[in-house]
Coordinates of C-alpha atoms in Angstrom, one line a residue:
X1 CA -0.1 0.3 -0.3
X2 CA 0.7 3.5 -0.7
X3 CA 1.0 6.2 2.4
X4 CA -1.9 7.4 0.9
X5 CA -3.9 4.4 0.8
X6 CA -3.0 3.2 4.0
X7 CA -4.0 6.3 5.6
X8 CA -7.4 5.3 4.2
X9 CA -7.7 2.0 5.6
X10 CA -6.0 2.6 9.2
X11 CA -9.3 5.0 9.5
X12 CA -12.1 2.9 7.5
X13 CA -11.4 0.0 10.1
X14 CA -10.5 1.8 12.8
X15 CA -7.7 1.7 15.3
X16 CA -8.7 -2.4 16.7
X17 CA -8.0 -3.1 13.2
X18 CA -6.0 -6.4 14.3
X19 CA -7.9 -7.1 16.3
X20 CA -11.6 -6.9 15.3
X21 CA -10.7 -6.9 11.3
X22 CA -7.8 -8.7 10.1
X23 CA -9.0 -12.1 11.9
X24 CA -11.3 -12.1 9.2
X25 CA -10.2 -10.3 6.1
X26 CA -7.2 -13.1 6.0
X27 CA -9.8 -16.0 7.0
X28 CA -11.6 -14.3 4.0
X29 CA -8.6 -14.2 1.9
X30 CA -8.8 -18.7 1.9
X31 CA -10.5 -19.1 -1.7
X32 CA -12.1 -22.1 0.3
X33 CA -14.2 -19.1 1.5
X34 CA -15.6 -18.4 -1.3
X35 CA -19.2 -19.2 -2.5
X36 CA -19.3 -20.7 -6.2
X37 CA -22.3 -19.2 -8.0
X38 CA -21.8 -21.8 -10.5
X39 CA -23.0 -24.6 -8.3
X40 CA -26.3 -26.4 -8.1
X41 CA -27.9 -24.7 -4.8
X42 CA -27.6 -27.7 -2.5
X43 CA -24.4 -28.1 -3.1
X44 CA -23.9 -24.0 -2.5
X45 CA -26.0 -24.3 0.6
X46 CA -23.7 -27.1 1.9
X47 CA -20.8 -25.4 1.5
X48 CA -21.9 -22.5 3.3
X49 CA -22.6 -24.5 6.2
X50 CA -18.9 -26.2 5.5
X51 CA -17.2 -23.1 5.4
X52 CA -19.4 -22.0 8.8
X53 CA -17.4 -25.2 10.9
X54 CA -14.1 -23.5 8.5
X55 CA -15.0 -20.2 10.4
X56 CA -15.9 -21.6 13.9
X57 CA -12.3 -23.7 14.1
X58 CA -11.0 -20.3 13.3
X59 CA -12.4 -18.1 16.5
X60 CA -13.7 -18.6 20.1
X61 CA -17.3 -19.1 19.5
X62 CA -18.2 -17.0 23.2
X63 CA -15.9 -14.3 22.1
X64 CA -17.0 -14.1 18.9
X65 CA -21.0 -13.8 20.0
X66 CA -20.2 -10.9 23.2
X67 CA -18.5 -8.7 21.2
X68 CA -20.6 -6.4 18.8
X69 CA -17.4 -5.1 17.0
X70 CA -16.4 -8.5 16.4
X71 CA -20.0 -9.9 15.4
X72 CA -20.3 -7.3 12.5
X73 CA -16.9 -7.2 11.4
X74 CA -17.2 -10.6 10.2
X75 CA -21.1 -10.0 8.5
X76 CA -18.7 -6.8 7.1
X77 CA -15.9 -9.5 5.1
X78 CA -18.2 -12.9 5.0
X79 CA -20.9 -10.5 3.0
X80 CA -18.2 -10.3 0.1
X81 CA -17.5 -14.1 -0.6
X82 CA -20.5 -16.2 0.4
X83 CA -23.8 -14.2 1.8
X84 CA -25.2 -17.2 2.9
X85 CA -22.7 -17.9 5.1
X86 CA -23.2 -14.2 6.8
X87 CA -26.8 -15.5 7.1
X88 CA -25.8 -18.4 8.2
X89 CA -23.0 -16.5 10.7
X90 CA -25.4 -14.3 11.8
X91 CA -27.9 -16.4 13.3
X92 CA -25.4 -19.1 14.8
X93 CA -23.6 -17.0 16.8
X94 CA -25.5 -14.2 17.2
X95 CA -28.8 -14.8 17.2
X96 CA -29.0 -18.0 19.4
X97 CA -25.5 -18.4 21.2
X98 CA -25.8 -14.6 21.7
X99 CA -28.8 -15.2 23.4
X100 CA -28.3 -18.0 25.2
X101 CA -25.2 -16.5 26.2
X102 CA -27.7 -13.1 27.3
X103 CA -29.8 -15.2 29.7
X104 CA -29.8 -16.5 32.9
X105 CA -27.3 -19.8 32.1
X106 CA -28.6 -23.5 33.2
X107 CA -26.0 -26.2 33.6
X108 CA -28.9 -28.5 32.9
X109 CA -28.7 -26.5 29.3
X110 CA -24.7 -27.1 28.3
X111 CA -23.0 -25.6 25.4
X112 CA -20.3 -27.0 24.5
X113 CA -22.7 -29.1 21.3
X114 CA -23.0 -25.1 20.0
X115 CA -20.0 -24.1 20.6
X116 CA -17.8 -27.4 18.6
X117 CA -20.6 -26.7 16.3
X118 CA -21.5 -30.3 16.8
X119 CA -25.5 -28.5 16.5
X120 CA -26.0 -25.6 14.7
X121 CA -28.1 -23.1 16.4
X122 CA -31.3 -21.3 14.3
X123 CA -33.4 -18.5 15.7
X124 CA -37.3 -18.8 15.3
X125 CA -39.2 -15.9 16.1
X126 CA -41.2 -13.9 13.5
X127 CA -44.3 -15.8 11.8
X128 CA -46.4 -16.5 8.8
X129 CA -48.6 -13.5 9.7
X130 CA -46.3 -11.6 12.3
X131 CA -43.3 -10.1 11.3
X132 CA -42.5 -6.3 12.1
X133 CA -46.1 -7.2 14.6
X134 CA -43.5 -10.1 16.0
X135 CA -45.0 -9.2 19.9
X136 CA -48.0 -10.5 18.6
X137 CA -47.1 -13.6 17.4
X138 CA -50.1 -16.9 18.1
X139 CA -47.2 -19.7 19.2
X140 CA -48.0 -21.1 22.5
X141 CA -46.1 -22.4 25.6
X142 CA -48.3 -23.9 28.3
X143 CA -46.4 -24.9 31.7
X144 CA -47.7 -28.0 33.8
X145 CA -46.5 -27.6 36.6
X146 CA -47.1 -31.5 37.5
X147 CA -44.7 -32.6 34.7
X148 CA -42.4 -29.4 35.2
X149 CA -42.4 -29.0 31.5
X150 CA -43.7 -27.4 28.5
X151 CA -46.0 -28.0 25.4
X152 CA -44.8 -26.2 22.9
X153 CA -47.4 -25.4 20.5
X154 CA -48.9 -23.4 16.5
X155 CA -52.0 -23.3 16.9
X156 CA -52.6 -22.4 13.2
X157 CA -51.2 -21.6 9.0
X158 CA -50.7 -18.0 10.5
X159 CA -48.2 -19.7 13.7
X160 CA -45.3 -21.2 11.0
X161 CA -41.9 -19.9 11.9
X162 CA -41.5 -18.2 8.9
X163 CA -38.4 -18.5 7.0
X164 CA -35.4 -20.0 9.4
X165 CA -32.6 -22.4 8.1
X166 CA -34.0 -25.2 9.5
X167 CA -33.7 -27.7 6.2
X168 CA -31.5 -30.7 6.4
X169 CA -28.5 -29.0 5.3
X170 CA -25.6 -28.2 7.9
X171 CA -26.2 -31.8 10.2
X172 CA -28.5 -31.9 13.3
X173 CA -29.7 -28.0 14.7
X174 CA -31.5 -27.0 17.7
X175 CA -33.3 -23.4 18.2
X176 CA -34.8 -21.0 19.6
X177 CA -38.0 -20.3 19.5
X178 CA -40.5 -17.3 20.7
X179 CA -43.3 -18.5 22.4
X180 CA -46.3 -17.1 23.8
X181 CA -45.7 -18.0 27.8
X182 CA -49.0 -19.5 29.5
X183 CA -49.4 -21.0 32.8
X184 CA -52.8 -22.1 33.7
X185 CA -54.2 -19.6 31.0
X186 CA -52.8 -17.4 31.7
X187 CA -51.1 -15.5 28.9
X188 CA -47.2 -14.2 30.6
X189 CA -45.7 -12.3 27.3
X190 CA -43.0 -13.5 24.5
X191 CA -40.6 -15.4 26.1
X192 CA -37.8 -17.4 24.2
X193 CA -37.2 -21.7 24.3
X194 CA -34.4 -23.5 23.6
X195 CA -35.7 -26.8 21.4
X196 CA -34.1 -29.2 19.2
X197 CA -34.9 -29.6 16.3
X198 CA -33.1 -32.1 13.8
X199 CA -31.6 -35.3 14.6
X200 CA -28.5 -36.6 13.5
X201 CA -30.0 -37.3 10.1
X202 CA -31.2 -34.4 9.7
X203 CA -33.8 -35.3 10.3
X204 CA -36.9 -33.2 12.3
X205 CA -37.5 -34.5 15.3
X206 CA -41.1 -36.2 16.2
X207 CA -43.8 -33.8 16.5
X208 CA -41.8 -31.0 14.6
X209 CA -43.0 -31.0 10.6
X210 CA -39.7 -28.7 8.1
X211 CA -41.5 -27.2 5.1
X212 CA -39.5 -25.1 2.3
X213 CA -39.8 -22.4 1.2
X214 CA -39.8 -21.4 -2.2
X215 CA -36.2 -20.8 -3.7
X216 CA -35.3 -16.5 -3.4
X217 CA -32.9 -14.5 -5.4
X218 CA -29.5 -13.9 -4.0
X219 CA -26.8 -16.4 -1.7
X220 CA -29.1 -19.7 -1.6
X221 CA -30.3 -20.7 2.3
X222 CA -32.4 -23.3 3.5
X223 CA -35.3 -21.2 4.2
X224 CA -38.0 -23.2 5.8
X225 CA -41.8 -23.3 7.5
X226 CA -41.2 -24.4 10.5
X227 CA -43.9 -25.7 13.2
X228 CA -45.1 -27.8 16.7
X229 CA -47.7 -30.0 17.6
X230 CA -47.6 -29.8 21.0
X231 CA -44.7 -31.1 21.0
X232 CA -42.5 -31.3 24.9
X233 CA -40.0 -29.2 26.5
X234 CA -38.2 -29.7 30.1
X235 CA -38.3 -26.8 32.2
X236 CA -34.9 -25.9 31.7
X237 CA -35.9 -24.9 27.9
X238 CA -37.0 -22.2 28.9
X239 CA -34.9 -18.7 28.5
X240 CA -35.0 -16.6 32.2
X241 CA -33.5 -13.3 32.6
X242 CA -34.8 -10.0 34.8
X243 CA -37.3 -9.4 32.3
X244 CA -39.0 -13.0 34.0
X245 CA -38.8 -16.0 35.8
X246 CA -41.2 -19.1 36.3
X247 CA -40.7 -21.1 40.0
X248 CA -41.8 -25.0 39.7
X249 CA -45.0 -24.5 41.0
X250 CA -46.0 -21.8 38.3
X251 CA -45.3 -18.7 40.1
X252 CA -44.5 -16.2 37.1
X253 CA -42.0 -13.3 38.8
X254 CA -40.3 -10.5 36.5
X255 CA -38.5 -7.0 37.4
X256 CA -40.7 -5.6 34.2
X257 CA -44.3 -4.8 33.5
X258 CA -45.2 -4.2 30.3
X259 CA -45.5 -7.6 28.3
X260 CA -44.0 -5.7 25.2
X261 CA -40.9 -5.0 26.9
X262 CA -40.5 -8.1 28.3
X263 CA -40.4 -9.8 24.6
X264 CA -38.5 -6.7 23.1
X265 CA -35.6 -7.5 26.1
X266 CA -35.7 -11.5 25.3
X267 CA -34.6 -10.5 21.7
X268 CA -32.1 -8.1 22.1
X269 CA -29.4 -9.4 19.8
X270 CA -31.6 -8.4 16.8
X271 CA -30.5 -4.8 17.9
X272 CA -26.6 -6.5 17.8
X273 CA -28.0 -7.5 14.8
X274 CA -28.7 -4.5 12.3
X275 CA -25.7 -3.7 13.4
X276 CA -24.3 -6.8 11.1
X277 CA -27.2 -5.8 8.5
X278 CA -24.9 -2.6 8.3
X279 CA -21.8 -4.0 8.0
X280 CA -22.6 -7.0 5.4
X281 CA -24.0 -4.5 2.9
X282 CA -21.6 -2.3 3.7
X283 CA -18.9 -4.4 2.4
X284 CA -20.8 -5.9 -0.1
X285 CA -21.4 -2.3 -1.3
X286 CA -18.0 -2.0 -1.6
X287 CA -16.6 -4.4 -3.4
X288 CA -19.6 -4.1 -5.9
X289 CA -17.2 -0.5 -6.8
X290 CA -13.6 -1.1 -6.3
X291 CA -14.8 -3.8 -9.2
X292 CA -16.7 -1.1 -10.5
X293 CA -13.5 1.3 -10.5
X294 CA -10.6 -1.6 -11.6
X295 CA -12.9 -2.5 -14.7
X296 CA -13.8 1.1 -15.6
X297 CA -9.4 1.5 -15.9
X298 CA -9.1 -1.1 -18.3
X299 CA -12.4 -1.2 -20.2
X300 CA -11.0 0.8 -23.4
X301 CA -13.2 2.8 -25.5
X302 CA -13.0 5.1 -28.8
X303 CA -11.5 7.9 -28.3
X304 CA -12.1 11.7 -29.6
X305 CA -10.0 10.4 -32.9
X306 CA -10.1 7.6 -34.5
X307 CA -7.2 5.9 -33.7
X308 CA -7.0 6.4 -30.4
X309 CA -8.8 4.9 -27.4
X310 CA -9.5 6.0 -23.8
X311 CA -10.6 3.9 -20.8
X312 CA -13.8 4.5 -20.3
X313 CA -13.0 6.0 -16.7
X314 CA -11.7 9.0 -18.9
X315 CA -15.4 9.7 -19.1
X316 CA -16.9 12.0 -16.7
X317 CA -20.6 10.2 -17.1
X318 CA -18.3 7.0 -16.3
X319 CA -16.4 8.0 -13.6
X320 CA -18.7 11.3 -12.2
X321 CA -21.0 8.3 -10.8
X322 CA -18.9 5.8 -9.2
X323 CA -17.3 8.8 -6.9
X324 CA -20.6 9.9 -5.5
X325 CA -21.0 6.3 -4.9
X326 CA -17.5 5.9 -3.1
X327 CA -18.0 9.4 -1.0
X328 CA -21.6 7.9 0.0
X329 CA -19.4 4.5 1.0
X330 CA -16.8 6.3 3.0
X331 CA -20.3 8.0 4.4
X332 CA -21.3 4.8 5.4
X333 CA -18.3 2.9 6.9
X334 CA -17.9 6.4 9.0
X335 CA -21.9 6.0 10.3
X336 CA -21.6 2.6 10.4
X337 CA -18.8 2.4 13.0
X338 CA -20.1 5.2 15.3
X339 CA -23.6 3.3 15.2
X340 CA -21.9 0.3 16.4
X341 CA -18.8 1.8 18.3
X342 CA -21.4 4.2 20.7
X343 CA -23.8 0.6 20.7
X344 CA -20.4 -1.4 22.1
X345 CA -20.0 1.4 24.8
X346 CA -23.7 2.2 25.8
X347 CA -24.5 1.9 29.5
X348 CA -27.5 -0.5 29.7
X349 CA -28.2 0.8 33.5
X350 CA -28.2 4.7 32.2
X351 CA -31.7 6.2 31.6
X352 CA -31.8 7.6 28.0
X353 CA -28.4 5.9 26.7
X354 CA -30.1 2.5 25.5
X355 CA -32.7 3.6 23.4
X356 CA -30.5 6.8 22.3
X357 CA -28.0 4.3 21.0
X358 CA -30.7 1.1 19.7
X359 CA -32.0 4.1 17.6
X360 CA -28.3 4.8 16.5
X361 CA -28.6 1.7 15.2
X362 CA -31.9 1.5 13.6
X363 CA -31.1 5.1 11.9
X364 CA -27.8 3.5 10.1
X365 CA -28.7 0.4 9.4
X366 CA -31.9 1.9 7.3
X367 CA -29.6 4.5 5.9
X368 CA -26.9 2.1 5.3
X369 CA -28.6 -0.9 3.4
X370 CA -30.9 1.6 1.3
X371 CA -27.6 3.2 0.2
X372 CA -26.0 0.4 -0.1
X373 CA -28.8 -1.3 -2.8
X374 CA -28.0 2.2 -4.9
X375 CA -24.8 1.2 -5.0
X376 CA -24.2 -2.0 -6.6
X377 CA -26.9 -0.4 -8.7
X378 CA -25.1 1.8 -9.5
X379 CA -21.6 -0.6 -10.3
X380 CA -23.6 -2.9 -11.6
X381 CA -24.2 -0.6 -14.9
X382 CA -21.2 0.7 -14.9
X383 CA -19.8 -2.5 -15.4
X384 CA -22.5 -2.9 -18.4
X385 CA -23.0 -7.4 -19.7
X386 CA -20.4 -7.6 -17.8
X387 CA -21.7 -7.1 -14.7
X388 CA -24.7 -9.3 -15.1
X389 CA -22.2 -12.4 -15.0
X390 CA -22.1 -14.2 -11.9
X391 CA -18.6 -14.6 -12.1
X392 CA -18.0 -10.8 -11.2
X393 CA -19.8 -11.0 -7.5
X394 CA -22.0 -7.9 -8.0
X395 CA -25.5 -9.5 -8.9
X396 CA -24.7 -11.5 -6.3
X397 CA -24.3 -8.4 -4.0
X398 CA -27.3 -6.8 -5.2
X399 CA -29.6 -9.3 -4.9
X400 CA -28.3 -10.4 -1.1
X401 CA -28.3 -6.6 0.2
X402 CA -32.4 -6.7 -0.2
X403 CA -32.3 -9.6 2.4
X404 CA -30.7 -6.6 4.6
X405 CA -32.8 -3.9 4.2
X406 CA -36.1 -6.8 5.2
X407 CA -33.5 -9.1 8.3
X408 CA -33.4 -8.0 11.8
X409 CA -36.5 -5.3 11.3
X410 CA -37.8 -3.7 8.1
X411 CA -36.2 -0.3 7.0
X412 CA -39.3 1.1 7.3
X413 CA -40.8 0.3 10.0
X414 CA -37.2 0.5 12.2
X415 CA -37.1 4.1 10.5
X416 CA -41.2 5.5 11.5
X417 CA -40.4 4.1 14.8
X418 CA -37.2 6.1 15.2
X419 CA -39.6 9.6 13.7
X420 CA -42.1 9.1 15.9
X421 CA -39.4 9.7 18.5
X422 CA -37.8 12.1 17.2
X423 CA -41.0 13.7 17.0
X424 CA -41.6 13.5 20.8
X425 CA -38.2 14.9 21.9
X426 CA -37.9 18.8 22.9
X427 CA -37.2 20.6 19.5
X428 CA -34.2 21.8 20.1
X429 CA -33.6 25.6 19.4
X430 CA -31.9 26.6 16.1
X431 CA -27.9 27.1 16.6
X432 CA -26.8 30.5 15.8
X433 CA -26.1 30.5 11.5
X434 CA -22.8 29.4 10.7
X435 CA -22.0 32.1 8.2
X436 CA -19.6 31.3 4.8
X437 CA -19.4 29.7 2.0
X438 CA -19.7 26.8 0.6
X439 CA -16.4 25.4 0.5
X440 CA -16.3 25.5 4.8
X441 CA -17.0 22.3 5.9
X442 CA -18.5 23.7 9.1
X443 CA -21.1 25.5 6.8
X444 CA -22.5 22.0 5.0
X445 CA -22.9 20.5 8.2
X446 CA -25.0 23.8 9.4
X447 CA -27.3 22.9 7.0
X448 CA -27.6 19.3 7.1
X449 CA -28.6 20.2 10.1
X450 CA -31.3 22.5 9.5
X451 CA -32.4 20.3 7.1
X452 CA -33.3 18.1 10.6
X453 CA -34.8 21.2 12.0
X454 CA -36.8 21.9 9.3
X455 CA -38.2 18.7 8.3
X456 CA -39.4 18.3 12.5
X457 CA -40.7 21.7 12.4
X458 CA -42.6 20.9 9.2
X459 CA -44.4 17.3 10.5
X460 CA -44.8 19.1 13.9
X461 CA -47.1 21.9 12.6
X462 CA -48.7 19.0 10.3
X463 CA -49.3 16.4 13.1
X464 CA -51.0 20.1 15.5
X465 CA -52.9 20.9 12.2
X466 CA -54.8 17.2 12.1
X467 CA -57.7 16.5 13.6
X468 CA -57.9 14.9 17.3
X469 CA -58.7 11.7 18.1
X470 CA -57.6 10.3 15.0
X471 CA -53.9 9.0 15.8
X472 CA -53.9 7.0 13.0
X473 CA -54.7 10.9 11.3
X474 CA -52.4 12.1 12.4
X475 CA -49.6 10.0 12.4
X476 CA -50.3 9.6 8.2
X477 CA -50.2 13.5 8.2
X478 CA -46.9 13.7 10.0
X479 CA -45.0 10.9 8.4
X480 CA -43.7 11.6 4.6
X481 CA -41.7 15.1 6.8
X482 CA -40.5 12.8 9.6
X483 CA -39.5 10.1 7.8
X484 CA -37.8 12.6 6.0
X485 CA -35.6 13.9 9.4
X486 CA -34.6 10.7 9.7
X487 CA -33.1 10.6 6.5
X488 CA -31.1 13.4 7.2
X489 CA -30.6 12.7 10.3
X490 CA -28.9 9.6 8.9
X491 CA -26.6 12.1 6.4
X492 CA -25.6 14.7 8.9
X493 CA -24.6 12.1 11.2
X494 CA -22.5 10.1 8.5
X495 CA -20.9 13.5 7.5
X496 CA -20.0 14.2 10.8
X497 CA -18.1 11.0 11.2
X498 CA -16.9 11.9 7.2
X499 CA -15.5 15.0 8.5
X500 CA -13.6 13.6 12.0
X501 CA -12.3 11.3 9.5
X502 CA -10.7 13.9 7.3
X503 CA -9.8 15.7 10.1
X504 CA -7.8 12.9 11.8
X505 CA -5.7 11.7 9.0
X506 CA -1.8 12.0 9.3
X507 CA -0.3 12.5 5.8
X508 CA -1.3 14.9 3.4
X509 CA -3.0 13.0 0.1
X510 CA -5.4 11.0 2.3
X511 CA -6.6 14.4 4.8
X512 CA -7.1 15.9 0.9
X513 CA -9.6 13.5 -0.3
X514 CA -11.4 12.8 2.3
X515 CA -12.0 16.2 2.7
X516 CA -13.1 15.7 -0.9
X517 CA -15.4 13.0 -0.2
X518 CA -16.7 15.1 2.3
X519 CA -17.0 17.8 -0.1
X520 CA -19.0 15.7 -2.3
X521 CA -20.9 13.6 -0.5
X522 CA -22.4 16.6 1.0
X523 CA -23.0 19.0 -1.2
X524 CA -25.0 16.4 -3.4
X525 CA -27.3 16.4 -0.4
X526 CA -28.0 19.8 -0.5
X527 CA -28.6 20.1 -3.1
X528 CA -31.6 17.6 -2.7
X529 CA -33.0 19.8 0.2
X530 CA -32.5 22.9 -1.5
X531 CA -36.0 23.8 -2.4
X532 CA -36.3 23.4 1.6
X533 CA -33.3 25.2 2.5
X534 CA -33.7 28.1 -0.1
X535 CA -38.0 28.7 1.2
X536 CA -36.5 28.9 4.3
X537 CA -33.9 31.6 4.1
X538 CA -31.4 29.1 5.2
X539 CA -29.3 28.7 1.8
X540 CA -28.3 32.4 0.2
X541 CA -28.0 32.3 -3.5
X542 CA -25.1 33.1 -3.7
X543 CA -24.6 30.0 -2.2
X544 CA -26.6 27.8 -4.3
X545 CA -25.1 29.2 -7.1
X546 CA -21.6 27.7 -5.9
X547 CA -22.9 24.1 -5.7
X548 CA -21.8 22.9 -9.5
X549 CA -18.5 24.0 -9.7
X550 CA -17.6 23.5 -6.3
X551 CA -18.8 19.5 -7.1
X552 CA -17.2 19.1 -10.2
X553 CA -14.2 20.6 -9.0
X554 CA -14.1 18.2 -6.0
X555 CA -14.8 15.2 -8.1
X556 CA -12.3 16.1 -11.0
X557 CA -9.4 15.7 -8.3
X558 CA -10.7 12.5 -6.6
X559 CA -11.2 10.9 -10.4
X560 CA -7.1 10.4 -10.2
X561 CA -7.1 8.5 -7.1
X562 CA -10.1 6.3 -7.4
X563 CA -7.3 3.6 -6.6
X564 CA -6.2 4.4 -3.8
X565 CA -9.4 5.0 -2.8
X566 CA -10.6 1.8 -3.4
X567 CA -7.1 -0.3 -2.6
X568 CA -8.0 1.6 1.1
X569 CA -11.1 -1.5 0.9
X570 CA -8.1 -4.0 1.7
X571 CA -10.3 -6.7 -0.3
X572 CA -7.3 -9.8 -0.5
X573 CA -6.2 -10.5 -3.6
X574 CA -7.4 -13.9 -4.3
X575 CA -11.1 -12.0 -4.3
X576 CA -10.0 -9.8 -7.3
X577 CA -8.2 -13.3 -8.8
X578 CA -11.9 -14.5 -8.5
X579 CA -13.4 -11.7 -10.9
X580 CA -12.2 -11.8 -14.4
X581 CA -13.4 -7.8 -15.3
X582 CA -11.1 -6.4 -12.0
X583 CA -8.3 -7.2 -14.5
X584 CA -6.5 -6.2 -17.6
X585 CA -6.8 -9.9 -18.7
X586 CA -11.3 -10.0 -18.8
X587 CA -11.3 -10.8 -22.3
X588 CA -9.6 -14.1 -22.1
X589 CA -11.1 -15.2 -19.5
X590 CA -14.1 -16.6 -20.8
X591 CA -11.5 -18.5 -24.1
X592 CA -11.3 -22.3 -23.6
X593 CA -11.2 -23.3 -27.1
X594 CA -7.8 -23.4 -28.9

């Protein structure tokens, strides 16, 4: 790496890079961990489970499950080489093993089989009729004090667990299953239970039905519908904690009065899962951009003269969208790092910290995964027909990113909750305006902050103007601006995190490039919000006139350093070796005849 690339990479992966990222980078450099898109679906699923065991042999599973930064980094790197492995690892280490570690331990519920991966863990929460409203799920677990055990049952079609990886691939499996805890018919809310699903032959145990779901686009996983017909469970199957415990005689105690809060406490691992989804989307988006940028350096097209050919990168119409994408990718990474650090360091006992940290994670998850979808689409288009070939990898990212948008909480549902919370906050007084030209990063940050304030002010006004007594109608009136405020908050926070990197840079060229990335990123957003800002008198006509020139000058400077910007992603050589268009010899990659 050049000094510039090394410095960019240092900032991208943080001061704890050697502990958090380097193990996964080294592991995913092994071609054995790379997906083979040409293989049959069943073989690809089986291979992802084999890779999961290979990964397990190189890590401390309990330590991994307990470290949100390590878990997120795992997703960031495995998403680049095998989306199926990424899904399986997230379920086993975070949702399954992490959940077991977060609840009360029991000597009758040893973890050895899961740590050695003699049994693979999965997580059964959402149901066919209950996705974002999982707190209303129907599966029940009735306690019998005489037998000192539970009966787990699926009462109807809508209660079937919807789409866990419960197929026969991957060997014996156990699951953490969400079900309503009932004692003498009294519903104490949704709790989690440890349930063995399949035996050594991969077949479901008695009383358990598993029906494979149709194939979906992207990296394949053995998604299924799963239901229970009066399956008996021992007393120790119930996962307990301060949110709820059950005595042998059926006496229920809880430090949490609300059933909904008990459920949210039980599934607390979903927040770490949001970080993992952000990381996976970012890893895939960066890989797609690196592929497109490299291809553009050696894909020659006709020049101005008939006897001259130039790289397609030379055209502003080609490199401009990709440089916009790189600016966004750097900002996405910076925002994700800030959210992950916030969650890893928050104090669960502090009155406001957990809710604020959880909201920051939710906002980051929604924004980064949506942005990743756009970036991967742009990268695919810039590669033309070559981008459609599965061997070049981009189409897998395009499909896999859809899963990150929906998993661990659908983005729109997460943002609706965040928007409502922002509306209920006390309005902050307008900050003193930062005067100056748009070349000043403080001015640009101030304008992005102003967009958040203006959007929230409009949403609150519409909430007040809507007829009283109809909560849904009032929310519908406020929702468009409230959701726009969440977008603006994400953009502001991402830009602030990127600017902090620029100010922390120790090498001159890296610092200059980061300031240009920040300039491109913020000016694009200010331009998009121009009508709002001009109408409120927050953006002057003089400043608006500066926008095009400032953007173009930054794009021109960045265009000369595109390879340094993508080399800083530190993708291993084996990644590029598997993607023909990333090298100058791509035209011979598919020629097998003499």
